[in-house]
């Protein structure tokens, strides 16, 4: 439960930005500034803290999803089968995966009242196009170490495409379970599995 909670929280905290940015931010600056932005928004919104799905979805849509490389996340999670998927199947997979993660945010964002983000030094060269940003979540209990993989896009902006929580990369973890389902029931079977999970998570 704790792993799932902080995987969800990591995505919520680490990938937000403002559309008004006039120049691309460094990846660690992006994580720091926008982690604070989401934390403050969640702390100030009682509906979000209560797990109101509509409010969580609105927060995620506005502040998180525009700054995820979501196609890369989904295609990597699906693995070699992604190229075999039709455009319609790819869209369904992205939609269902997005909804699954968004619904998971409800529980994570309801528990951010006493959470703080500590940034670790960024070890990267100016010419790097992919980096890992390390952070630490401090609250009740032991600190939670979070690593973010970000890639530089053609427009110069950074987008997150994976998160490491407690030594487990989220996309790798999903890829293992997705591969098992596809091997048993095909791509449509995976889509149905994700859809059924999303329906079961409705509040």
Coordinates of N, CA and C in Angstrom, one line a residue:
X1 N 0.8 -1.2 0.0 CA 0.0 0.0 0.0 C 0.9 1.3 0.0
X2 N 1.9 1.2 0.9 CA 2.8 2.4 0.9 C 3.5 2.7 -0.4
X3 N 3.9 1.6 -1.0 CA 4.6 1.7 -2.3 C 3.6 2.3 -3.4
X4 N 2.4 1.8 -3.4 CA 1.4 2.3 -4.4 C 1.1 3.8 -4.1
X5 N 1.0 4.1 -2.8 CA 0.7 5.5 -2.4 C 1.7 6.5 -2.9
X6 N 3.0 6.1 -2.7 CA 4.1 7.1 -3.0 C 4.4 7.0 -4.5
X7 N 4.2 5.9 -5.2 CA 4.3 5.9 -6.7 C 3.3 7.0 -7.2
X8 N 2.1 6.9 -6.7 CA 1.1 7.9 -7.2 C 1.4 9.3 -6.8
X9 N 1.9 9.5 -5.6 CA 2.3 10.8 -5.1 C 3.4 11.3 -5.9
X10 N 4.4 10.5 -6.2 CA 5.6 10.9 -7.0 C 5.2 11.5 -8.3
X11 N 4.3 10.9 -9.0 CA 3.8 11.4 -10.3 C 3.1 12.8 -10.1
X12 N 2.3 12.8 -9.0 CA 1.6 14.1 -8.8 C 2.5 15.2 -8.4
X13 N 3.6 14.9 -7.7 CA 4.5 16.0 -7.2 C 5.5 16.4 -8.2
X14 N 6.0 15.5 -9.0 CA 7.2 15.7 -9.7 C 7.1 16.3 -11.1
X15 N 5.9 16.4 -11.7 CA 5.9 16.7 -13.1 C 5.0 17.8 -13.5
X16 N 4.8 18.7 -12.6 CA 3.9 19.8 -12.9 C 4.7 21.0 -13.4
X17 N 4.0 21.9 -14.1 CA 4.6 23.1 -14.6 C 3.6 24.1 -15.0
X18 N 4.0 25.4 -15.3 CA 3.0 26.4 -15.7 C 3.2 26.6 -17.2
X19 N 2.0 26.7 -17.9 CA 2.0 26.9 -19.3 C 2.6 28.2 -19.7
X20 N 2.7 29.1 -18.7 CA 3.2 30.5 -19.0 C 4.7 30.5 -19.0
X21 N 5.4 29.4 -18.8 CA 6.9 29.4 -18.8 C 7.4 30.0 -20.1
X22 N 8.2 31.0 -20.0 CA 8.8 31.6 -21.2 C 10.1 30.9 -21.6
X23 N 10.7 30.2 -20.8 CA 12.0 29.5 -21.1 C 12.0 28.1 -20.4
X24 N 12.5 27.1 -21.0 CA 12.6 25.8 -20.3 C 13.3 25.9 -19.0
X25 N 12.8 25.2 -18.0 CA 13.5 25.1 -16.7 C 14.4 23.9 -16.7
X26 N 15.5 24.0 -15.9 CA 16.3 22.9 -15.7 C 15.5 21.8 -15.0
X27 N 15.8 20.5 -15.2 CA 14.9 19.5 -14.7 C 14.7 19.5 -13.2
X28 N 15.8 19.7 -12.4 CA 15.7 19.7 -11.0 C 14.9 21.0 -10.5
X29 N 15.1 22.1 -11.2 CA 14.3 23.3 -10.8 C 12.8 23.0 -11.1
X30 N 12.5 22.3 -12.2 CA 11.1 22.0 -12.5 C 10.5 21.2 -11.4
X31 N 11.2 20.1 -11.0 CA 10.7 19.2 -9.9 C 10.5 20.0 -8.6
X32 N 11.5 20.8 -8.3 CA 11.4 21.5 -7.0 C 10.2 22.5 -7.0
X33 N 10.2 23.4 -8.0 CA 9.2 24.5 -8.1 C 7.8 23.9 -8.2
X34 N 7.6 22.9 -9.0 CA 6.2 22.4 -9.3 C 5.8 21.4 -8.3
X35 N 6.7 20.7 -7.6 CA 6.3 19.9 -6.5 C 5.7 20.8 -5.4
X36 N 6.3 21.9 -5.1 CA 5.8 22.8 -4.2 C 4.4 23.3 -4.6
X37 N 4.2 23.6 -5.9 CA 3.0 24.1 -6.4 C 1.8 23.1 -6.1
X38 N 2.1 21.8 -6.4 CA 1.0 20.8 -6.3 C 0.8 20.6 -4.8
X39 N 1.8 20.6 -4.0 CA 1.6 20.4 -2.5 C 0.7 21.5 -2.0
X40 N 1.0 22.7 -2.3 CA 0.3 23.8 -1.8 C -1.2 23.7 -2.3
X41 N -1.4 23.4 -3.5 CA -2.7 23.3 -4.1 C -3.5 22.2 -3.3
X42 N -2.9 21.0 -3.1 CA -3.5 19.9 -2.4 C -3.8 20.2 -1.0
X43 N -2.9 20.9 -0.3 CA -3.1 21.2 1.1 C -4.2 22.2 1.3
X44 N -4.4 23.1 0.3 CA -5.4 24.2 0.4 C -6.8 23.7 0.0
X45 N -6.9 22.5 -0.6 CA -8.2 22.1 -1.2 C -8.7 20.9 -0.3
X46 N -9.7 21.2 0.5 CA -10.3 20.2 1.3 C -10.9 19.0 0.6
X47 N -11.4 19.3 -0.6 CA -12.1 18.3 -1.4 C -11.0 17.3 -1.9
X48 N -9.8 17.8 -2.3 CA -8.7 17.0 -2.7 C -8.3 16.1 -1.6
X49 N -8.2 16.7 -0.4 CA -7.7 16.0 0.8 C -8.7 14.9 1.1
X50 N -10.0 15.1 0.8 CA -11.0 14.1 1.1 C -11.1 13.0 0.0
X51 N -10.3 13.2 -1.0 CA -10.3 12.2 -2.1 C -11.4 12.4 -3.1
X52 N -11.9 13.6 -3.2 CA -12.9 13.9 -4.3 C -12.3 13.7 -5.6
X53 N -12.8 12.7 -6.3 CA -12.2 12.3 -7.6 C -12.3 13.4 -8.6
X54 N -13.4 14.1 -8.7 CA -13.5 15.1 -9.7 C -12.5 16.2 -9.5
X55 N -12.3 16.6 -8.2 CA -11.3 17.6 -7.9 C -9.9 17.1 -8.2
X56 N -9.6 15.9 -7.9 CA -8.3 15.3 -8.2 C -8.0 15.3 -9.7
X57 N -9.0 14.8 -10.4 CA -8.9 14.8 -11.9 C -8.6 16.2 -12.5
X58 N -9.3 17.2 -12.0 CA -9.1 18.5 -12.4 C -7.7 19.0 -12.1
X59 N -7.2 18.7 -10.9 CA -5.8 19.1 -10.5 C -4.8 18.4 -11.4
X60 N -5.0 17.1 -11.6 CA -4.0 16.3 -12.4 C -4.0 16.8 -13.9
X61 N -5.2 17.0 -14.4 CA -5.3 17.4 -15.8 C -4.6 18.8 -16.0
X62 N -4.8 19.7 -15.1 CA -4.3 21.0 -15.2 C -2.8 21.1 -15.0
X63 N -2.3 20.4 -14.0 CA -0.9 20.6 -13.5 C 0.0 19.4 -13.7
X64 N -0.5 18.3 -14.1 CA 0.4 17.1 -14.2 C 0.5 16.6 -15.6
X65 N -0.6 16.2 -16.2 CA -0.6 15.5 -17.5 C 0.1 16.3 -18.6
X66 N -0.1 17.6 -18.7 CA 0.6 18.3 -19.8 C 2.1 18.2 -19.8
X67 N 2.6 17.7 -18.7 CA 4.1 17.7 -18.5 C 4.6 16.3 -18.3
X68 N 3.8 15.3 -18.6 CA 4.2 13.9 -18.7 C 4.5 13.5 -20.1
X69 N 5.5 12.7 -20.4 CA 5.7 12.1 -21.7 C 4.8 10.8 -21.6
X70 N 3.5 11.0 -21.7 CA 2.7 9.9 -21.4 C 2.7 8.8 -22.4
X71 N 2.9 9.2 -23.7 CA 3.0 8.2 -24.7 C 4.2 7.3 -24.5
X72 N 5.3 7.9 -24.1 CA 6.5 7.1 -23.8 C 6.3 6.2 -22.6
X73 N 5.6 6.7 -21.6 CA 5.3 5.9 -20.4 C 4.5 4.7 -20.8
X74 N 3.4 4.9 -21.6 CA 2.5 3.8 -21.9 C 3.2 2.8 -22.8
X75 N 3.9 3.3 -23.9 CA 4.5 2.4 -24.8 C 5.6 1.6 -24.2
X76 N 6.3 2.2 -23.2 CA 7.4 1.5 -22.5 C 6.8 0.4 -21.6
X77 N 5.7 0.7 -21.0 CA 5.0 -0.2 -20.1 C 4.4 -1.4 -20.9
X78 N 3.9 -1.1 -22.1 CA 3.4 -2.2 -22.9 C 4.5 -3.0 -23.6
X79 N 5.7 -2.3 -23.8 CA 6.9 -3.0 -24.3 C 6.8 -3.3 -25.8
X80 N 7.3 -4.5 -26.2 CA 7.4 -4.8 -27.6 C 6.1 -4.9 -28.3
X81 N 5.0 -5.1 -27.5 CA 3.7 -5.3 -28.1 C 3.1 -3.9 -28.5
X82 N 3.7 -2.8 -28.1 CA 3.2 -1.5 -28.5 C 3.1 -1.4 -30.0
X83 N 4.1 -1.8 -30.7 CA 4.2 -1.7 -32.2 C 3.2 -2.6 -32.9
X84 N 2.7 -3.6 -32.2 CA 1.7 -4.5 -32.7 C 0.3 -3.9 -32.6
X85 N 0.1 -3.0 -31.7 CA -1.2 -2.4 -31.4 C -1.6 -1.5 -32.5
X86 N -2.9 -1.5 -32.8 CA -3.5 -0.6 -33.8 C -3.6 0.8 -33.1
X87 N -3.7 1.8 -33.9 CA -3.9 3.2 -33.4 C -5.0 3.3 -32.4
X88 N -6.1 2.5 -32.6 CA -7.2 2.6 -31.7 C -6.8 1.9 -30.4
X89 N -6.1 0.8 -30.5 CA -5.7 0.1 -29.2 C -4.7 0.9 -28.5
X90 N -3.8 1.6 -29.2 CA -2.8 2.5 -28.5 C -3.6 3.6 -27.7
X91 N -4.6 4.2 -28.4 CA -5.3 5.2 -27.7 C -6.1 4.7 -26.5
X92 N -6.7 3.5 -26.6 CA -7.4 2.9 -25.5 C -6.4 2.6 -24.3
X93 N -5.2 2.1 -24.7 CA -4.3 1.8 -23.6 C -3.8 3.1 -22.9
X94 N -3.6 4.2 -23.6 CA -3.2 5.4 -23.0 C -4.3 6.0 -22.1
X95 N -5.5 5.9 -22.7 CA -6.6 6.5 -21.9 C -6.9 5.7 -20.6
X96 N -6.8 4.4 -20.7 CA -7.1 3.6 -19.5 C -5.9 3.7 -18.5
X97 N -4.7 3.7 -19.0 CA -3.5 3.8 -18.1 C -3.6 5.2 -17.4
X98 N -3.9 6.2 -18.2 CA -4.0 7.6 -17.6 C -5.1 7.6 -16.5
X99 N -6.2 7.0 -16.7 CA -7.3 7.0 -15.8 C -6.9 6.2 -14.5
X100 N -6.2 5.1 -14.7 CA -5.8 4.2 -13.6 C -4.9 5.0 -12.7
X101 N -3.9 5.7 -13.2 CA -3.0 6.5 -12.4 C -3.7 7.7 -11.8
X102 N -4.6 8.3 -12.5 CA -5.3 9.5 -12.0 C -6.2 9.1 -10.8
X103 N -6.8 8.0 -10.9 CA -7.7 7.5 -9.8 C -6.8 7.2 -8.5
X104 N -5.6 6.7 -8.8 CA -4.7 6.4 -7.7 C -4.3 7.6 -6.9
X105 N -4.3 8.8 -7.6 CA -3.8 10.1 -7.0 C -4.8 10.5 -5.9
X106 N -6.0 10.1 -5.9 CA -7.0 10.5 -4.9 C -6.5 10.1 -3.5
X107 N -6.0 8.9 -3.3 CA -5.5 8.5 -2.0 C -4.2 9.2 -1.7
X108 N -3.3 9.3 -2.6 CA -2.1 10.0 -2.3 C -2.2 11.4 -1.9
X109 N -3.0 12.2 -2.7 CA -3.1 13.6 -2.5 C -3.9 13.9 -1.2
X110 N -4.6 12.9 -0.7 CA -5.4 13.2 0.6 C -4.4 13.1 1.8
X111 N -3.2 12.7 1.6 CA -2.3 12.5 2.7 C -1.0 13.4 2.6
X112 N -1.1 14.6 2.1 CA 0.0 15.4 1.9 C 0.1 16.6 2.9
X113 N -0.7 16.6 3.9 CA -0.7 17.7 4.8 C 0.6 18.0 5.5
X114 N 1.3 16.9 5.9 CA 2.6 17.1 6.6 C 3.8 16.6 5.8
X115 N 3.7 16.7 4.5 CA 4.8 16.2 3.6 C 5.6 17.3 3.1
X116 N 6.9 17.1 3.1 CA 7.9 18.1 2.5 C 8.8 17.4 1.5
X117 N 9.2 18.1 0.5 CA 10.1 17.6 -0.5 C 11.5 18.1 -0.3
X118 N 12.5 17.2 -0.3 CA 13.9 17.6 -0.1 C 14.6 17.2 -1.5
X119 N 15.2 18.2 -2.1 CA 15.9 17.9 -3.4 C 17.3 17.4 -3.1
X120 N 17.8 16.5 -3.9 CA 19.1 16.0 -3.9 C 19.9 16.7 -5.0
X121 N 21.2 16.8 -4.9 CA 22.0 17.4 -5.9 C 21.9 16.7 -7.3
X122 N 21.7 17.5 -8.3 CA 21.6 16.9 -9.7 C 23.0 16.6 -10.3
X123 N 23.2 15.4 -10.6 CA 24.4 15.0 -11.3 C 24.2 14.8 -12.8
X124 N 24.4 15.8 -13.5 CA 24.2 15.8 -15.0 C 25.0 16.9 -15.7
X125 N 25.3 16.6 -17.0 CA 26.0 17.6 -17.8 C 25.0 18.4 -18.6
X126 N 25.5 19.6 -19.0 CA 24.6 20.5 -19.7 C 24.1 19.9 -21.0
X127 N 24.8 19.0 -21.6 CA 24.4 18.5 -22.9 C 23.5 17.2 -22.7
X128 N 23.3 16.8 -21.5 CA 22.5 15.6 -21.3 C 21.0 15.8 -21.8
X129 N 20.4 14.8 -22.4 CA 19.0 14.9 -22.8 C 18.1 14.0 -22.0
X130 N 18.8 13.2 -21.1 CA 18.0 12.4 -20.2 C 18.7 12.4 -18.8
X131 N 18.0 12.7 -17.8 CA 18.6 12.8 -16.5 C 17.7 12.1 -15.4
X132 N 18.3 11.9 -14.3 CA 17.6 11.4 -13.1 C 17.6 12.5 -12.0
X133 N 16.5 12.9 -11.6 CA 16.4 13.9 -10.5 C 16.0 13.1 -9.2
X134 N 16.8 13.3 -8.2 CA 16.5 12.6 -6.9 C 15.9 13.5 -5.9
X135 N 14.9 13.0 -5.2 CA 14.2 13.7 -4.2 C 14.0 12.8 -3.0
X136 N 13.6 13.5 -1.9 CA 13.2 12.7 -0.7 C 11.9 13.2 -0.1
X137 N 11.0 12.4 0.2 CA 9.7 12.8 0.8 C 9.8 12.6 2.3
X138 N 9.6 13.7 3.0 CA 9.7 13.6 4.5 C 8.4 14.0 5.1
X139 N 7.9 13.1 5.9 CA 6.7 13.3 6.6 C 6.7 12.4 7.9
X140 N 5.6 11.8 8.1 CA 5.6 10.8 9.2 C 6.3 9.6 8.8
X141 N 7.1 9.0 9.7 CA 7.8 7.8 9.4 C 9.1 8.0 8.7
X142 N 9.7 7.0 8.2 CA 11.0 7.1 7.5 C 10.8 7.9 6.2
X143 N 11.9 8.6 5.8 CA 11.9 9.3 4.5 C 11.7 8.3 3.4
X144 N 11.1 8.7 2.3 CA 10.9 7.9 1.1 C 11.7 8.5 0.0
X145 N 12.6 7.7 -0.6 CA 13.5 8.2 -1.6 C 12.8 8.0 -3.0
X146 N 12.8 9.1 -3.8 CA 12.1 9.1 -5.1 C 13.1 9.6 -6.1
X147 N 13.2 8.8 -7.2 CA 14.0 9.2 -8.4 C 13.1 9.4 -9.6
X148 N 13.4 10.5 -10.3 CA 12.6 10.8 -11.5 C 13.4 10.7 -12.8
X149 N 13.0 10.0 -13.8 CA 13.6 10.0 -15.1 C 12.9 11.1 -15.9
X150 N 13.7 12.0 -16.4 CA 13.2 13.0 -17.3 C 13.9 13.1 -18.6
X151 N 13.2 13.4 -19.7 CA 13.8 13.5 -21.0 C 13.6 14.9 -21.6
X152 N 14.6 15.4 -22.3 CA 14.4 16.7 -22.9 C 13.7 16.5 -24.3
X153 N 12.7 17.3 -24.5 CA 11.9 17.2 -25.7 C 12.5 18.2 -26.8
X154 N 12.0 18.0 -28.0 CA 12.4 18.8 -29.1 C 12.3 20.3 -28.8
X155 N 11.3 20.7 -28.0 CA 11.0 22.1 -27.8 C 11.9 22.6 -26.6
X156 N 12.8 21.8 -26.1 CA 13.6 22.2 -25.0 C 13.1 22.0 -23.6
X157 N 11.8 21.6 -23.5 CA 11.2 21.4 -22.2 C 11.5 20.0 -21.7
X158 N 11.5 19.8 -20.4 CA 11.7 18.5 -19.9 C 10.4 17.8 -19.5
X159 N 10.3 16.5 -19.7 CA 9.1 15.7 -19.4 C 9.5 14.5 -18.6
X160 N 8.7 14.1 -17.6 CA 9.0 12.9 -16.8 C 8.4 11.7 -17.5
X161 N 9.2 10.6 -17.5 CA 8.6 9.4 -18.1 C 8.8 8.1 -17.2
X162 N 9.3 8.3 -16.0 CA 9.4 7.2 -15.1 C 9.7 7.7 -13.7
X163 N 9.3 6.9 -12.7 CA 9.6 7.2 -11.3 C 10.0 6.0 -10.5
X164 N 11.0 6.2 -9.7 CA 11.6 5.1 -8.9 C 11.2 5.3 -7.4
X165 N 10.4 4.4 -6.9 CA 10.0 4.4 -5.5 C 10.5 3.2 -4.7
X166 N 11.3 3.4 -3.7 CA 11.8 2.3 -2.9 C 12.5 1.2 -3.8
X167 N 13.3 1.7 -4.8 CA 14.1 0.8 -5.6 C 13.3 0.2 -6.8
X168 N 12.1 0.6 -7.0 CA 11.3 0.0 -8.1 C 10.9 1.1 -9.1
X169 N 11.3 0.9 -10.3 CA 10.9 1.8 -11.4 C 9.4 1.5 -11.8
X170 N 8.6 2.5 -11.7 CA 7.2 2.3 -11.9 C 6.8 1.7 -13.3
X171 N 7.4 2.2 -14.4 CA 7.1 1.7 -15.7 C 7.6 0.3 -15.9
X172 N 8.8 0.0 -15.3 CA 9.3 -1.4 -15.4 C 8.3 -2.4 -14.6
X173 N 7.8 -1.9 -13.5 CA 6.9 -2.7 -12.7 C 5.6 -3.0 -13.5
X174 N 5.1 -2.0 -14.1 CA 3.9 -2.2 -14.9 C 4.2 -3.1 -16.1
X175 N 5.3 -2.9 -16.7 CA 5.6 -3.7 -17.9 C 5.6 -5.2 -17.6
X176 N 6.1 -5.6 -16.4 CA 6.1 -7.0 -16.1 C 4.7 -7.6 -16.0
X177 N 3.8 -6.8 -15.4 CA 2.4 -7.3 -15.2 C 1.6 -7.2 -16.6
X178 N 1.9 -6.1 -17.3 CA 1.3 -6.0 -18.6 C 1.7 -7.1 -19.6
X179 N 3.0 -7.5 -19.6 CA 3.4 -8.5 -20.4 C 2.7 -9.8 -20.1
X180 N 2.6 -10.1 -18.9 CA 1.9 -11.4 -18.5 C 0.5 -11.4 -19.0
X181 N -0.2 -10.3 -18.8 CA -1.6 -10.2 -19.3 C -1.7 -10.3 -20.8
X182 N -0.8 -9.6 -21.5 CA -0.8 -9.7 -23.0 C -0.6 -11.1 -23.5
X183 N 0.4 -11.8 -22.8 CA 0.7 -13.1 -23.2 C -0.5 -14.1 -23.0
X184 N -1.3 -13.8 -22.0 CA -2.4 -14.7 -21.8 C -3.6 -14.3 -22.6
X185 N -3.9 -13.0 -22.7 CA -5.2 -12.5 -23.3 C -5.1 -11.5 -24.4
X186 N -3.8 -11.2 -24.8 CA -3.7 -10.3 -25.9 C -3.8 -8.8 -25.5
X187 N -3.6 -7.9 -26.4 CA -3.7 -6.5 -26.1 C -5.1 -6.1 -25.7
X188 N -6.1 -6.7 -26.3 CA -7.5 -6.4 -25.9 C -7.8 -6.9 -24.5
X189 N -7.1 -8.0 -24.1 CA -7.2 -8.4 -22.7 C -6.7 -7.5 -21.7
X190 N -5.5 -6.8 -22.1 CA -4.9 -5.8 -21.2 C -5.8 -4.6 -21.1
X191 N -6.4 -4.2 -22.2 CA -7.3 -3.0 -22.2 C -8.5 -3.3 -21.3
X192 N -9.0 -4.5 -21.4 CA -10.2 -4.9 -20.6 C -9.8 -4.9 -19.1
X193 N -8.6 -5.4 -18.8 CA -8.1 -5.5 -17.4 C -8.0 -4.1 -16.8
X194 N -7.4 -3.2 -17.6 CA -7.3 -1.8 -17.1 C -8.6 -1.2 -16.9
X195 N -9.5 -1.4 -17.9 CA -10.9 -0.8 -17.8 C -11.6 -1.3 -16.6
X196 N -11.5 -2.6 -16.3 CA -12.2 -3.2 -15.2 C -11.6 -2.7 -13.9
X197 N -10.3 -2.5 -13.8 CA -9.7 -1.9 -12.6 C -10.2 -0.5 -12.4
X198 N -10.3 0.3 -13.5 CA -10.8 1.7 -13.3 C -12.2 1.7 -12.9
X199 N -13.0 0.8 -13.4 CA -14.4 0.8 -12.9 C -14.6 0.4 -11.5
X200 N -13.7 -0.5 -11.0 CA -13.8 -0.9 -9.6 C -13.3 0.2 -8.7
X201 N -12.5 1.1 -9.2 CA -12.0 2.2 -8.3 C -12.9 3.4 -8.3
X202 N -14.0 3.4 -9.0 CA -14.9 4.6 -9.0 C -15.4 4.8 -7.6
X203 N -15.4 6.1 -7.2 CA -15.9 6.4 -5.9 C -17.4 6.7 -5.9

